CSV table of C-alpha atoms in Angstrom, one decimal:
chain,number,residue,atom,x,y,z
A,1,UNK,CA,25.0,72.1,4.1
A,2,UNK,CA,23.9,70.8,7.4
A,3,UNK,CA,20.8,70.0,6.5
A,4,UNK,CA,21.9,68.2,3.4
A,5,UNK,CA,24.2,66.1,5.1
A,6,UNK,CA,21.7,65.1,7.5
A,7,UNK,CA,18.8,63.8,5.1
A,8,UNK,CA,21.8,62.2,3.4
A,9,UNK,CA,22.8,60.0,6.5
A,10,UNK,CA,19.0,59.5,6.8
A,11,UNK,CA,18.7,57.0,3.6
A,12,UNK,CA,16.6,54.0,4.3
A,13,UNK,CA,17.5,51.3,3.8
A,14,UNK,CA,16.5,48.6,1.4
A,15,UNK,CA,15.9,45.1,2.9
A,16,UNK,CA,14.3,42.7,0.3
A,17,UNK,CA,11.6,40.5,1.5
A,18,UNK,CA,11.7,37.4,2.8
A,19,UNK,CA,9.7,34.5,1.6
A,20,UNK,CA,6.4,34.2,3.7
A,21,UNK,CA,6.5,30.0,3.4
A,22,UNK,CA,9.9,28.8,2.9
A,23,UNK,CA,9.6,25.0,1.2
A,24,UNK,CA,10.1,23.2,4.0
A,25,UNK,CA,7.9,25.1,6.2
A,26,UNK,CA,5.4,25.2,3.5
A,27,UNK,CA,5.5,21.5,2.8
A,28,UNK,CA,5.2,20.7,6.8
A,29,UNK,CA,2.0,22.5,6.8
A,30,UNK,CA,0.0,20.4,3.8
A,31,UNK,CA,1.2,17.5,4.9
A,32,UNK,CA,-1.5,15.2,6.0
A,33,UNK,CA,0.1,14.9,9.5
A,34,UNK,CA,-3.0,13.0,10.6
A,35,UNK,CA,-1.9,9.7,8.2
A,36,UNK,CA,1.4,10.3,8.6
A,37,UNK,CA,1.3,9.3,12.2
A,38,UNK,CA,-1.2,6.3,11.7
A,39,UNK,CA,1.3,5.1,9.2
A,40,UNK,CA,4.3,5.5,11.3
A,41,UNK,CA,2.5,4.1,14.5
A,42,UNK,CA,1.7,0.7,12.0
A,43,UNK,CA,5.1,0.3,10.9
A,44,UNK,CA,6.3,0.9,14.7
A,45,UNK,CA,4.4,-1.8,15.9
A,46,UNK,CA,5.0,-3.9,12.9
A,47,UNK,CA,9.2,-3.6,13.4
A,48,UNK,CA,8.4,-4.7,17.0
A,49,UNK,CA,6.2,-7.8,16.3
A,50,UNK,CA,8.6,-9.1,13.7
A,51,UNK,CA,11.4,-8.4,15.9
A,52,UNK,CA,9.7,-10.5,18.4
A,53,UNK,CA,8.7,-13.0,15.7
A,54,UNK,CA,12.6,-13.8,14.7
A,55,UNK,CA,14.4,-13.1,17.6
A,56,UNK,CA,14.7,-16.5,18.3
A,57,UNK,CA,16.7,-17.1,15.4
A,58,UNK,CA,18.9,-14.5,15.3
A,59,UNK,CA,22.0,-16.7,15.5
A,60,UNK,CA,24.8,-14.1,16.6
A,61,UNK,CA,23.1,-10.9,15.4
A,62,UNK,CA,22.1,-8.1,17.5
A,63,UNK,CA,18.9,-7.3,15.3
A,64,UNK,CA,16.9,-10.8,13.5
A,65,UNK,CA,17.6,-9.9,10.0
A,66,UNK,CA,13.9,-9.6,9.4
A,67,UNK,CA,13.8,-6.9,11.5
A,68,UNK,CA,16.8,-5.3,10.2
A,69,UNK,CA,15.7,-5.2,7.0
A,70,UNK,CA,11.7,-4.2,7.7
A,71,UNK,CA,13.5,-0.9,9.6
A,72,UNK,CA,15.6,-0.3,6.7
A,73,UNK,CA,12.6,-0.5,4.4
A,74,UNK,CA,10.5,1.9,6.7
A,75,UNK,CA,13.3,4.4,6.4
A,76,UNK,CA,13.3,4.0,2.2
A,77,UNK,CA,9.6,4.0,2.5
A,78,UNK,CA,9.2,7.6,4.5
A,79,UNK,CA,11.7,8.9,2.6
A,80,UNK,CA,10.0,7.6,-0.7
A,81,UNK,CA,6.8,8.8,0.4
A,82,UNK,CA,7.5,12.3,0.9
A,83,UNK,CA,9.7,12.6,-2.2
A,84,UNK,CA,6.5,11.4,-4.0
A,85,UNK,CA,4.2,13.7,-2.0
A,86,UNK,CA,6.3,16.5,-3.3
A,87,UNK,CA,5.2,16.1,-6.8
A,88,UNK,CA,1.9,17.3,-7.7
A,89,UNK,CA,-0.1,14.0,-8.7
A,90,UNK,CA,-1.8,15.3,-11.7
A,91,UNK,CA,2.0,15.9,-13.8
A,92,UNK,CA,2.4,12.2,-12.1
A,93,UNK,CA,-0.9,11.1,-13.9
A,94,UNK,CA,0.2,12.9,-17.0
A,95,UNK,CA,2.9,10.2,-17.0
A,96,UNK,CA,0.5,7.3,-16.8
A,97,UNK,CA,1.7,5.9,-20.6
A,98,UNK,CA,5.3,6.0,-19.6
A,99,UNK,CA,4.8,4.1,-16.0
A,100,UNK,CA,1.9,1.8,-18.1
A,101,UNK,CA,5.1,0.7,-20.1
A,102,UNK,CA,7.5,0.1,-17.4
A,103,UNK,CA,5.2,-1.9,-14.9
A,104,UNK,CA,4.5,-4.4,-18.0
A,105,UNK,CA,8.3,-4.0,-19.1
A,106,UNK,CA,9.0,-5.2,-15.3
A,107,UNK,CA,6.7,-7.9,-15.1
A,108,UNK,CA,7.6,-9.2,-18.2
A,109,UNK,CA,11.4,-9.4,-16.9
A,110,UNK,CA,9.7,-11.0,-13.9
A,111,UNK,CA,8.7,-13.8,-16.5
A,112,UNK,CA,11.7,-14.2,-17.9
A,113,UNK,CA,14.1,-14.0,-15.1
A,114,UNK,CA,11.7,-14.6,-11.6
A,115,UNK,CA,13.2,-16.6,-9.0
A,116,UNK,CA,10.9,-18.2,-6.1
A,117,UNK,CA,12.1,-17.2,-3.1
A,118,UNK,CA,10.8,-20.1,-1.4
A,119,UNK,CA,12.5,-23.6,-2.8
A,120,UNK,CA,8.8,-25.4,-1.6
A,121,UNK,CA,6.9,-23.0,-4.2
A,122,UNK,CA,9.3,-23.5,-7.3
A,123,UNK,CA,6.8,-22.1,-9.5
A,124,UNK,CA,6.0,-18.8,-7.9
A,125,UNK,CA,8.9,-17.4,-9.3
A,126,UNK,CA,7.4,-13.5,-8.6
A,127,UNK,CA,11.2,-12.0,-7.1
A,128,UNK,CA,14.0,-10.8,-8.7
A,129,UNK,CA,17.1,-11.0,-7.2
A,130,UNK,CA,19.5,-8.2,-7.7
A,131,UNK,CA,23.3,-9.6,-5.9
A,132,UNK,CA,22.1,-10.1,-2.2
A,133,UNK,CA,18.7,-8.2,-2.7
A,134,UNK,CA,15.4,-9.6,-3.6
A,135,UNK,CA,12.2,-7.5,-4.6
A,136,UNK,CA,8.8,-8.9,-5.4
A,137,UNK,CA,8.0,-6.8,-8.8
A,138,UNK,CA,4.0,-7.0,-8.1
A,139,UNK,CA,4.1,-4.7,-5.1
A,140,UNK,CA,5.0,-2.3,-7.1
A,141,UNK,CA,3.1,-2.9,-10.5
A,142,UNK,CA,0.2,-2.3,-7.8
A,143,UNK,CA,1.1,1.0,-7.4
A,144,UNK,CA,1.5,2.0,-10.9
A,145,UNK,CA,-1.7,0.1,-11.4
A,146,UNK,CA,-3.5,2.6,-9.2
A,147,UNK,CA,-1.9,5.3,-11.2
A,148,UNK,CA,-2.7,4.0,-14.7
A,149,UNK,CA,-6.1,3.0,-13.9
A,150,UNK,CA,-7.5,5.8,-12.1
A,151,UNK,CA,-6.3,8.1,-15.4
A,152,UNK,CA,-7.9,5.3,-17.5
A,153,UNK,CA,-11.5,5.7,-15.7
A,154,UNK,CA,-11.0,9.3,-15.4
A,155,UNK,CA,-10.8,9.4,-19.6
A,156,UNK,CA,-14.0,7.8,-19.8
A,157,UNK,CA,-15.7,9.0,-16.6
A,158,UNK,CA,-19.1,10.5,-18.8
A,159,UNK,CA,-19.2,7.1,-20.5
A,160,UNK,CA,-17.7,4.7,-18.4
A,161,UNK,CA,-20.9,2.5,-18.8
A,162,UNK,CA,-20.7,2.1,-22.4
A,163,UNK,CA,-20.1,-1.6,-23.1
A,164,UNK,CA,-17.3,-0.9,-25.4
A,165,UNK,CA,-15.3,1.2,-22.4
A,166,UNK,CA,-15.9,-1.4,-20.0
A,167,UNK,CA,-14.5,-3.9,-22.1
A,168,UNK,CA,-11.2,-1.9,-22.4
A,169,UNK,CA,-10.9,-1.6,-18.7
A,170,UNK,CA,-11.3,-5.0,-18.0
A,171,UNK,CA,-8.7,-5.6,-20.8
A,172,UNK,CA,-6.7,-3.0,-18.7
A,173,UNK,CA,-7.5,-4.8,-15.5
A,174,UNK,CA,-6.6,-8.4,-16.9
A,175,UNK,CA,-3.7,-7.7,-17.8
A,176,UNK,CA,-1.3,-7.5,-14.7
A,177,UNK,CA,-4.0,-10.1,-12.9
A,178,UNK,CA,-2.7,-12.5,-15.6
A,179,UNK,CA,0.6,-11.5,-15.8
A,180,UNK,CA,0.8,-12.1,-11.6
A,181,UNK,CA,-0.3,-15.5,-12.2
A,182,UNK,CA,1.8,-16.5,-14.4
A,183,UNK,CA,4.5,-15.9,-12.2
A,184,UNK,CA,2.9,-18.2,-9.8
A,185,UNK,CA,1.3,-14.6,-6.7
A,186,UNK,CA,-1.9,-16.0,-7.0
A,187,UNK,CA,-2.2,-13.7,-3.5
A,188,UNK,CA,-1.2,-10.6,-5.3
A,189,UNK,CA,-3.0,-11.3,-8.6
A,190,UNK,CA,-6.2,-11.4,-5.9
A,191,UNK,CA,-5.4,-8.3,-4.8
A,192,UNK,CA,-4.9,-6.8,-8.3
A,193,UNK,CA,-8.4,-8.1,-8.9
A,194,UNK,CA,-10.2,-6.5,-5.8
A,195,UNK,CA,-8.6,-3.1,-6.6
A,196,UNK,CA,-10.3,-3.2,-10.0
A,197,UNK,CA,-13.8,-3.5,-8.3
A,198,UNK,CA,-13.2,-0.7,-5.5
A,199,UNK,CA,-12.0,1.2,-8.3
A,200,UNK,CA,-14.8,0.3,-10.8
A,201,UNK,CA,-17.1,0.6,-8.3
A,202,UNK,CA,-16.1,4.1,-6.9
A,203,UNK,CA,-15.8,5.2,-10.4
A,204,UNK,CA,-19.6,5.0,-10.7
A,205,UNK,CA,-20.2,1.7,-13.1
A,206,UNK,CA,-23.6,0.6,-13.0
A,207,UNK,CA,-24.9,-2.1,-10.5
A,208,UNK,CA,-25.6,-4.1,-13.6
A,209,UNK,CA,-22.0,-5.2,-14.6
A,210,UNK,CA,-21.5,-5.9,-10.7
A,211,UNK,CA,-24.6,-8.3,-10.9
A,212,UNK,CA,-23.3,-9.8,-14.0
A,213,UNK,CA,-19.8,-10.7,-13.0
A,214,UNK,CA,-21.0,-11.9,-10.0
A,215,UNK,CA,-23.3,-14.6,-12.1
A,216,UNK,CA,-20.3,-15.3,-14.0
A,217,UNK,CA,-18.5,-16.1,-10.9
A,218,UNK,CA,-21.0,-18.5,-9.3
A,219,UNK,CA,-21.0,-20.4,-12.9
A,220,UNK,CA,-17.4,-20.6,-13.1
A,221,UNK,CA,-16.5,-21.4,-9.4
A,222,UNK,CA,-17.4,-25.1,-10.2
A,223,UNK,CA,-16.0,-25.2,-13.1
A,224,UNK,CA,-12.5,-23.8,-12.3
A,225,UNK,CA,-12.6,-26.3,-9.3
A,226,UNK,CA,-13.7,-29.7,-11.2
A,227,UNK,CA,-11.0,-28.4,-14.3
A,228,UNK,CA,-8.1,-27.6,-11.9
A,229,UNK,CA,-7.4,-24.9,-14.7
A,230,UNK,CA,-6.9,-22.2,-12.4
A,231,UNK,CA,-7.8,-23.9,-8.7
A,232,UNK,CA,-4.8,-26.4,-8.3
A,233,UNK,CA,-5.2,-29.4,-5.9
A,234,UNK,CA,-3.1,-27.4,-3.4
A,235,UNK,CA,-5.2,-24.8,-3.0
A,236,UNK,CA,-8.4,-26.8,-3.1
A,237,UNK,CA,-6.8,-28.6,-0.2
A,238,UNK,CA,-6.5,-25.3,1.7
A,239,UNK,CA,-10.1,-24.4,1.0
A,240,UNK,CA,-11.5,-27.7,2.4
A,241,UNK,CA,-9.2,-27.4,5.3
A,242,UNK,CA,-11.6,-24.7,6.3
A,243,UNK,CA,-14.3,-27.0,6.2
A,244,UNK,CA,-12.8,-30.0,7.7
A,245,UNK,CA,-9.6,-28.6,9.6
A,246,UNK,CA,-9.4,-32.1,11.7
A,247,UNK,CA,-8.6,-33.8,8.3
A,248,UNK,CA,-5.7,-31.9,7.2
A,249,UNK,CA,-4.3,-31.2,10.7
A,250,UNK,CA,-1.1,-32.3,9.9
A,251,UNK,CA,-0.3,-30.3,6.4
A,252,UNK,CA,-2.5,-27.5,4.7
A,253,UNK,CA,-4.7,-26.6,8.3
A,254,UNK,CA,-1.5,-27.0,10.6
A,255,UNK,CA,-0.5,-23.1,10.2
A,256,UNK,CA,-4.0,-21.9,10.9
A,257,UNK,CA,-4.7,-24.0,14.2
A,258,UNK,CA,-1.2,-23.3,15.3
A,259,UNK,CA,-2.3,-19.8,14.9
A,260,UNK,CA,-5.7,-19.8,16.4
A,261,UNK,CA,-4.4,-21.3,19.2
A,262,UNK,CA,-1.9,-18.4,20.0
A,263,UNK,CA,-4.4,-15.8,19.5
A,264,UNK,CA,-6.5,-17.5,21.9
A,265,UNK,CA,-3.6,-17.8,24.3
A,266,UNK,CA,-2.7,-14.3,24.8
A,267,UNK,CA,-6.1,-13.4,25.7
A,268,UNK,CA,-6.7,-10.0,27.0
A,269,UNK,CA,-3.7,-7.9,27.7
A,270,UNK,CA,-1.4,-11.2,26.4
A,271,UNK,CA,2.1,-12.8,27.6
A,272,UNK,CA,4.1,-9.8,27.1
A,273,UNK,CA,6.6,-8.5,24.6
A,274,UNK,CA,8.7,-11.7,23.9
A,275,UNK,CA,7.0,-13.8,26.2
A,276,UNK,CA,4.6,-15.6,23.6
A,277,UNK,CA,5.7,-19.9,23.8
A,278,UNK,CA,4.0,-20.0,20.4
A,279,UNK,CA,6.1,-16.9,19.3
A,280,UNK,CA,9.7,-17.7,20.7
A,281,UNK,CA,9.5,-21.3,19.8
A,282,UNK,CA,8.5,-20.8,15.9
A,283,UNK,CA,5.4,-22.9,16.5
A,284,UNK,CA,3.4,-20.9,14.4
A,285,UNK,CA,5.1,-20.9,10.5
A,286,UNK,CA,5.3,-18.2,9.1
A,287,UNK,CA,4.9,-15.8,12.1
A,288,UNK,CA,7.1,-13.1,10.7
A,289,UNK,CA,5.3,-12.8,7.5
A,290,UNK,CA,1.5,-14.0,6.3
A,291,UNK,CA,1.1,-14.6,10.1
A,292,UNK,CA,2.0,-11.8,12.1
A,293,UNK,CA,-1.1,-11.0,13.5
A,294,UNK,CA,-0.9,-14.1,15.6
A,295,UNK,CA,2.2,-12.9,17.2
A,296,UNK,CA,0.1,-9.6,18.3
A,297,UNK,CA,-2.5,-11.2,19.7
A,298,UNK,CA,-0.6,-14.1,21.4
A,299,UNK,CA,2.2,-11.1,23.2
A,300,UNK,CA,-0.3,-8.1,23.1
A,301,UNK,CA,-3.8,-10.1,23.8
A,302,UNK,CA,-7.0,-8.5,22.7
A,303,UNK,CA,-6.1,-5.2,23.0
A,304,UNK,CA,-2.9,-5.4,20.7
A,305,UNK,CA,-5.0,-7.4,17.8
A,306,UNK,CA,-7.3,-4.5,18.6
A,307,UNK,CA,-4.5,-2.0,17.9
A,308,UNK,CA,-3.3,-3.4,14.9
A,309,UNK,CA,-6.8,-3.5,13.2
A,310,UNK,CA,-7.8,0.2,14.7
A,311,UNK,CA,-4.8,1.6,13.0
A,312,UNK,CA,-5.6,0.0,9.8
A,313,UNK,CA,-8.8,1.1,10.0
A,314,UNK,CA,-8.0,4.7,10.6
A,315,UNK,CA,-5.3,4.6,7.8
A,316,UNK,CA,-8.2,3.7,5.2
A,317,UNK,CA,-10.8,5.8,6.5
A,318,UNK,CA,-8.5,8.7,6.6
A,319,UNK,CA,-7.3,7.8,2.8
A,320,UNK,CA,-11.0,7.3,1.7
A,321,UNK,CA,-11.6,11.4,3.6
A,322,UNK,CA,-8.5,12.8,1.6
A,323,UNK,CA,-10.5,11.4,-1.3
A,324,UNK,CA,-13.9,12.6,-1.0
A,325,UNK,CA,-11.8,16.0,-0.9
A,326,UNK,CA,-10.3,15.7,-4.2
A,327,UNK,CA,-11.0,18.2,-6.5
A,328,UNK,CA,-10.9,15.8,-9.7
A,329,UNK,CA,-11.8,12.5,-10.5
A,330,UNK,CA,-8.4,10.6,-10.9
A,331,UNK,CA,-7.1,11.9,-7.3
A,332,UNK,CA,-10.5,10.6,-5.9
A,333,UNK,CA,-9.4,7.2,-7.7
A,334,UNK,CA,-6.0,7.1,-6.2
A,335,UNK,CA,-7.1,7.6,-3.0
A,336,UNK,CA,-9.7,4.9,-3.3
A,337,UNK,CA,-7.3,2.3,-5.0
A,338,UNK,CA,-5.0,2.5,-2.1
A,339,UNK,CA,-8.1,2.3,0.3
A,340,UNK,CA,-9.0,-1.0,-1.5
A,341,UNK,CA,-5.7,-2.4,-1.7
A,342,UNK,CA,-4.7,-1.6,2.1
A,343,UNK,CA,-8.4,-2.8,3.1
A,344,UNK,CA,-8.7,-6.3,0.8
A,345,UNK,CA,-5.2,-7.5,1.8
A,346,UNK,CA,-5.8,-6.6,5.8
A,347,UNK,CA,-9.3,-9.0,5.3
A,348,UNK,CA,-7.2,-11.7,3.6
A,349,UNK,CA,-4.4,-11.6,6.0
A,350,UNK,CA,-6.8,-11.2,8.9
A,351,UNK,CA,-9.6,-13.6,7.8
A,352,UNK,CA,-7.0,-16.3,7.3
A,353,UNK,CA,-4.9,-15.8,10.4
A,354,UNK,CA,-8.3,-16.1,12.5
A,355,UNK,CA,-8.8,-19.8,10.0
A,356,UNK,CA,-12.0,-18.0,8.2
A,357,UNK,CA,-10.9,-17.7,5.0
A,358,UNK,CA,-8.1,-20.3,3.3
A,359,UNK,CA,-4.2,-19.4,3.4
A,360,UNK,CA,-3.3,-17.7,0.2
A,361,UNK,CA,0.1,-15.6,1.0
A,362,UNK,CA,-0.9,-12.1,1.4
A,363,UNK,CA,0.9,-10.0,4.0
A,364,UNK,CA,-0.4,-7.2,6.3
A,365,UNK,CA,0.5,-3.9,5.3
A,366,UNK,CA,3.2,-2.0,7.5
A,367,UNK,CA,3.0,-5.1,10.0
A,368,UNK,CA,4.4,-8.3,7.9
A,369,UNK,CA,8.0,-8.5,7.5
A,370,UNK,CA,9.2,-7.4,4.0
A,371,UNK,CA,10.8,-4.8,2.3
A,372,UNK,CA,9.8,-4.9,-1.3
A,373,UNK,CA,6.0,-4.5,0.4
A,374,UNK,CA,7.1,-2.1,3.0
A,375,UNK,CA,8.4,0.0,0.5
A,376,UNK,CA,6.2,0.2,-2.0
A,377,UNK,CA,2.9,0.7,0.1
A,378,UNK,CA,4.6,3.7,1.4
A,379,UNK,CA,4.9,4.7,-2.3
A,380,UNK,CA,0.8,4.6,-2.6
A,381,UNK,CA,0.6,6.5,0.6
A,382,UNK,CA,2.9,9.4,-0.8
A,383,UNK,CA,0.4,9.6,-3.7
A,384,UNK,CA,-2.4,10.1,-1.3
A,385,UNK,CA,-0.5,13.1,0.9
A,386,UNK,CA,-0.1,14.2,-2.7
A,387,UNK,CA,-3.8,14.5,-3.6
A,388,UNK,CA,-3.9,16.0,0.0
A,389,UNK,CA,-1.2,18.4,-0.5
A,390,UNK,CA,-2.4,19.8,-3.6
A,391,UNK,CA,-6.2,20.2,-3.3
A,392,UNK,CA,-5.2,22.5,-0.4
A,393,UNK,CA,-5.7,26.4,-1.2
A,394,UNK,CA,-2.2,27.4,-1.5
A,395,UNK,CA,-1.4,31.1,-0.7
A,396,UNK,CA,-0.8,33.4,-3.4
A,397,UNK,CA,3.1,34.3,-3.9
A,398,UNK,CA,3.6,37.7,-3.3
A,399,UNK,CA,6.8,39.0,-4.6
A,400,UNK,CA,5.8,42.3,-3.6
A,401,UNK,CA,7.5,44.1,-6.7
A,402,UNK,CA,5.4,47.4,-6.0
A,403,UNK,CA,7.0,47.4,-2.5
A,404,UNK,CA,10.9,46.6,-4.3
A,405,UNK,CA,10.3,49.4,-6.9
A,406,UNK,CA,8.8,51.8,-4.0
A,407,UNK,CA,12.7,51.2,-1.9
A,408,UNK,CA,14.7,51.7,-5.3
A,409,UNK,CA,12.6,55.1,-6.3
A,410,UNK,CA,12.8,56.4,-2.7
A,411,UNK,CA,16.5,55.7,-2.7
């Protein structure tokens, strides 16, 4: 009896096991925590320069509304971005027909509806205005561009140099680049054009086409400019102020030489947060926005202008890496549609803050003021942690039911 009662007080005890990755740990690990800090260091230094930018006009607010609203958008954009990066990106690409639908649905709403959001461009009605909220629809119809278009050239990877293919993805390509400009973002229907030929081009399409459309160009260049069907008088205006910037000093060249001269001004290690005189006394228009690279290098010198185009450059060359590690085509062609749009708009903002290429409105990602753009770049970065995320060997889960079945039979 003794005995009895002692291997009876000696039952083990069954303890279930606990999950080796819970999902937060286990998201925190595939996360690409290299980007993730270039991104947030950008958007740090981008919240400071445009609080710097508008402080001057803050009237009785603590924080320049700009500001304010650039934090808010970094907030909505982190938390947008990992919610994206949560999903795996091929059930996303399986969706491409349904977001193909809505980004022409939007922009054709855009058409309809589009207000300008400034009363000088009355004709670049690109925002819609929802109560006291505006959002430029194109920044994000560039992400579900990326999206559509990598599936696209995946589908025809093995023949994407047949003539008839290439037809259809231009046809796929026109059509938000058309649809932008009729809403008056000739700056973003740019954009929309350059991401189709990083994407074309990583995709593999023979030099050929590339040669061709570039003939086509060169012929149509003077012909677009002597038409004015698509090159306005306003913007020829802006490219000739390249050429002669003494002859337009007063009007289309004014922003760029007030710009190139605070650049110059801040030198090497620059004025100092705040201390800028082209900065603080809104010399340079638009400092805030398009121009917000002047304010780094008048405050922060050579080294800050340095900073600013180091972290871009890492952020690219870091989503160019997680694409070269992609296990299938259309993640490759996410990653490299970002890439291009983050690279081509940081040359346009760039080229035409230092007065080397004409103004055209683009802003610089996660350093112009903006939330509609703040927002929805972080968007395309969550689809690149997402390729990342899930091109990693995952552990196998191990519910260990020979273990649980062991415990109940030895009970």
């Amino acid at each position: 009896m003794k005995g009895t009662v002692g291997n009876a007080s000696k039952k083990k005890k069954i303890s279930l096991p606990k999950p080796t990755w819970p999902a937060v740990k286990q998201y925190v690990r595939e996360t690409d925590k290299w980007l993730l800090l270039f991104v947030v260091a950008a958007s740090v230094l981008g919240i400071l320069l445009v609080f710097s930018a508008t402080y001057a006009d803050r009237g009785e607010r603590l924080i320049p509304r700009d500001a304010l609203v650039m934090m808010i958008a970094f907030c909505l954009g982190i938390i947008a971005c990992m919610i994206v990066s949560s999903f795996d990106y091929e059930i996303l690409c399986r969706l491409w027909i349904l977001v193909a639908i809505g980004c022409f649905l939007l922009m054709v709403i855009t058409l309809l509806f589009g207000r300008a959001l400034n009363p000088e461009r009355p004709d670049a009605r690109s925002w819609l205005y929802l109560g006291p909220i505006s959002f430029q629809t194109s920044e994000l119809v560039k992400v579900g561009f990326i999206l559509t278009f990598s599936v696209h050239l995946d589908l025809v990877k093995e023949e994407i140099n047949k003539f008839k293919n290439v037809l259809l993805l231009c046809l796929h390509g026109a059509i938000p680049v058309l649809m932008v400009m009729k809403s008056g973002d000739d700056g973003s229907a740019l954009i929309f054009l350059l991401i189709f030929g990083v994407m074309m081009f990583a995709a593999g399409l023979h030099w050929a086409y590339f040669a061709a459309a570039f003939s086509c160009l060169l012929i149509g260049i003077p012909i677009l400019w002597y038409t004015g069907i698509i090159i306005d008088d306003h913007q020829k205006a802006r490219i000739l102020a390249l050429i002669h910037p003494e002859e337009y000093a007063l009007n289309e060249a004014y922003q760029q030489n007030q710009g190139i001269v605070a650049i110059g001004s801040g030198q090497t290690v620059g004025k100092g947060f705040m201390e800028g005189n082209y900065t603080q006394n809104n010399l340079v228009p638009e400092s805030q926005n398009d121009m917000i690279f002047t304010v780094a290098g008048e405050e922060f010198g050579f080294i800050g202008a340095a900073a600013v185009v180091l972290l871009l450059g890492l952020i690219i060359v870091k989503i160019i890496l997680v694409g070269r590690r992609s296990k299938d085509m259309s993640g490759y062609l996410i990653c490299m549609g970002t890439a291009g749009m983050i690279a081509s708009q940081a040359i346009l903002n760039i080229g035409m803050c230092l007065r080397v290429l004409p103004v055209i409105g683009i802003t610089l990602p996660f350093f112009s003021a903006g939330g509609s753009s703040n927002v929805c770049v972080y968007l395309a970065i969550g689809l690149v942690m997402s390729v990342y995320r899930y091109n990693q060997k995952r552990p196998a889960v191990d519910f260990r039911i020979r273990r649980i079945a062991t415990a109940f039979s030895e009970r």
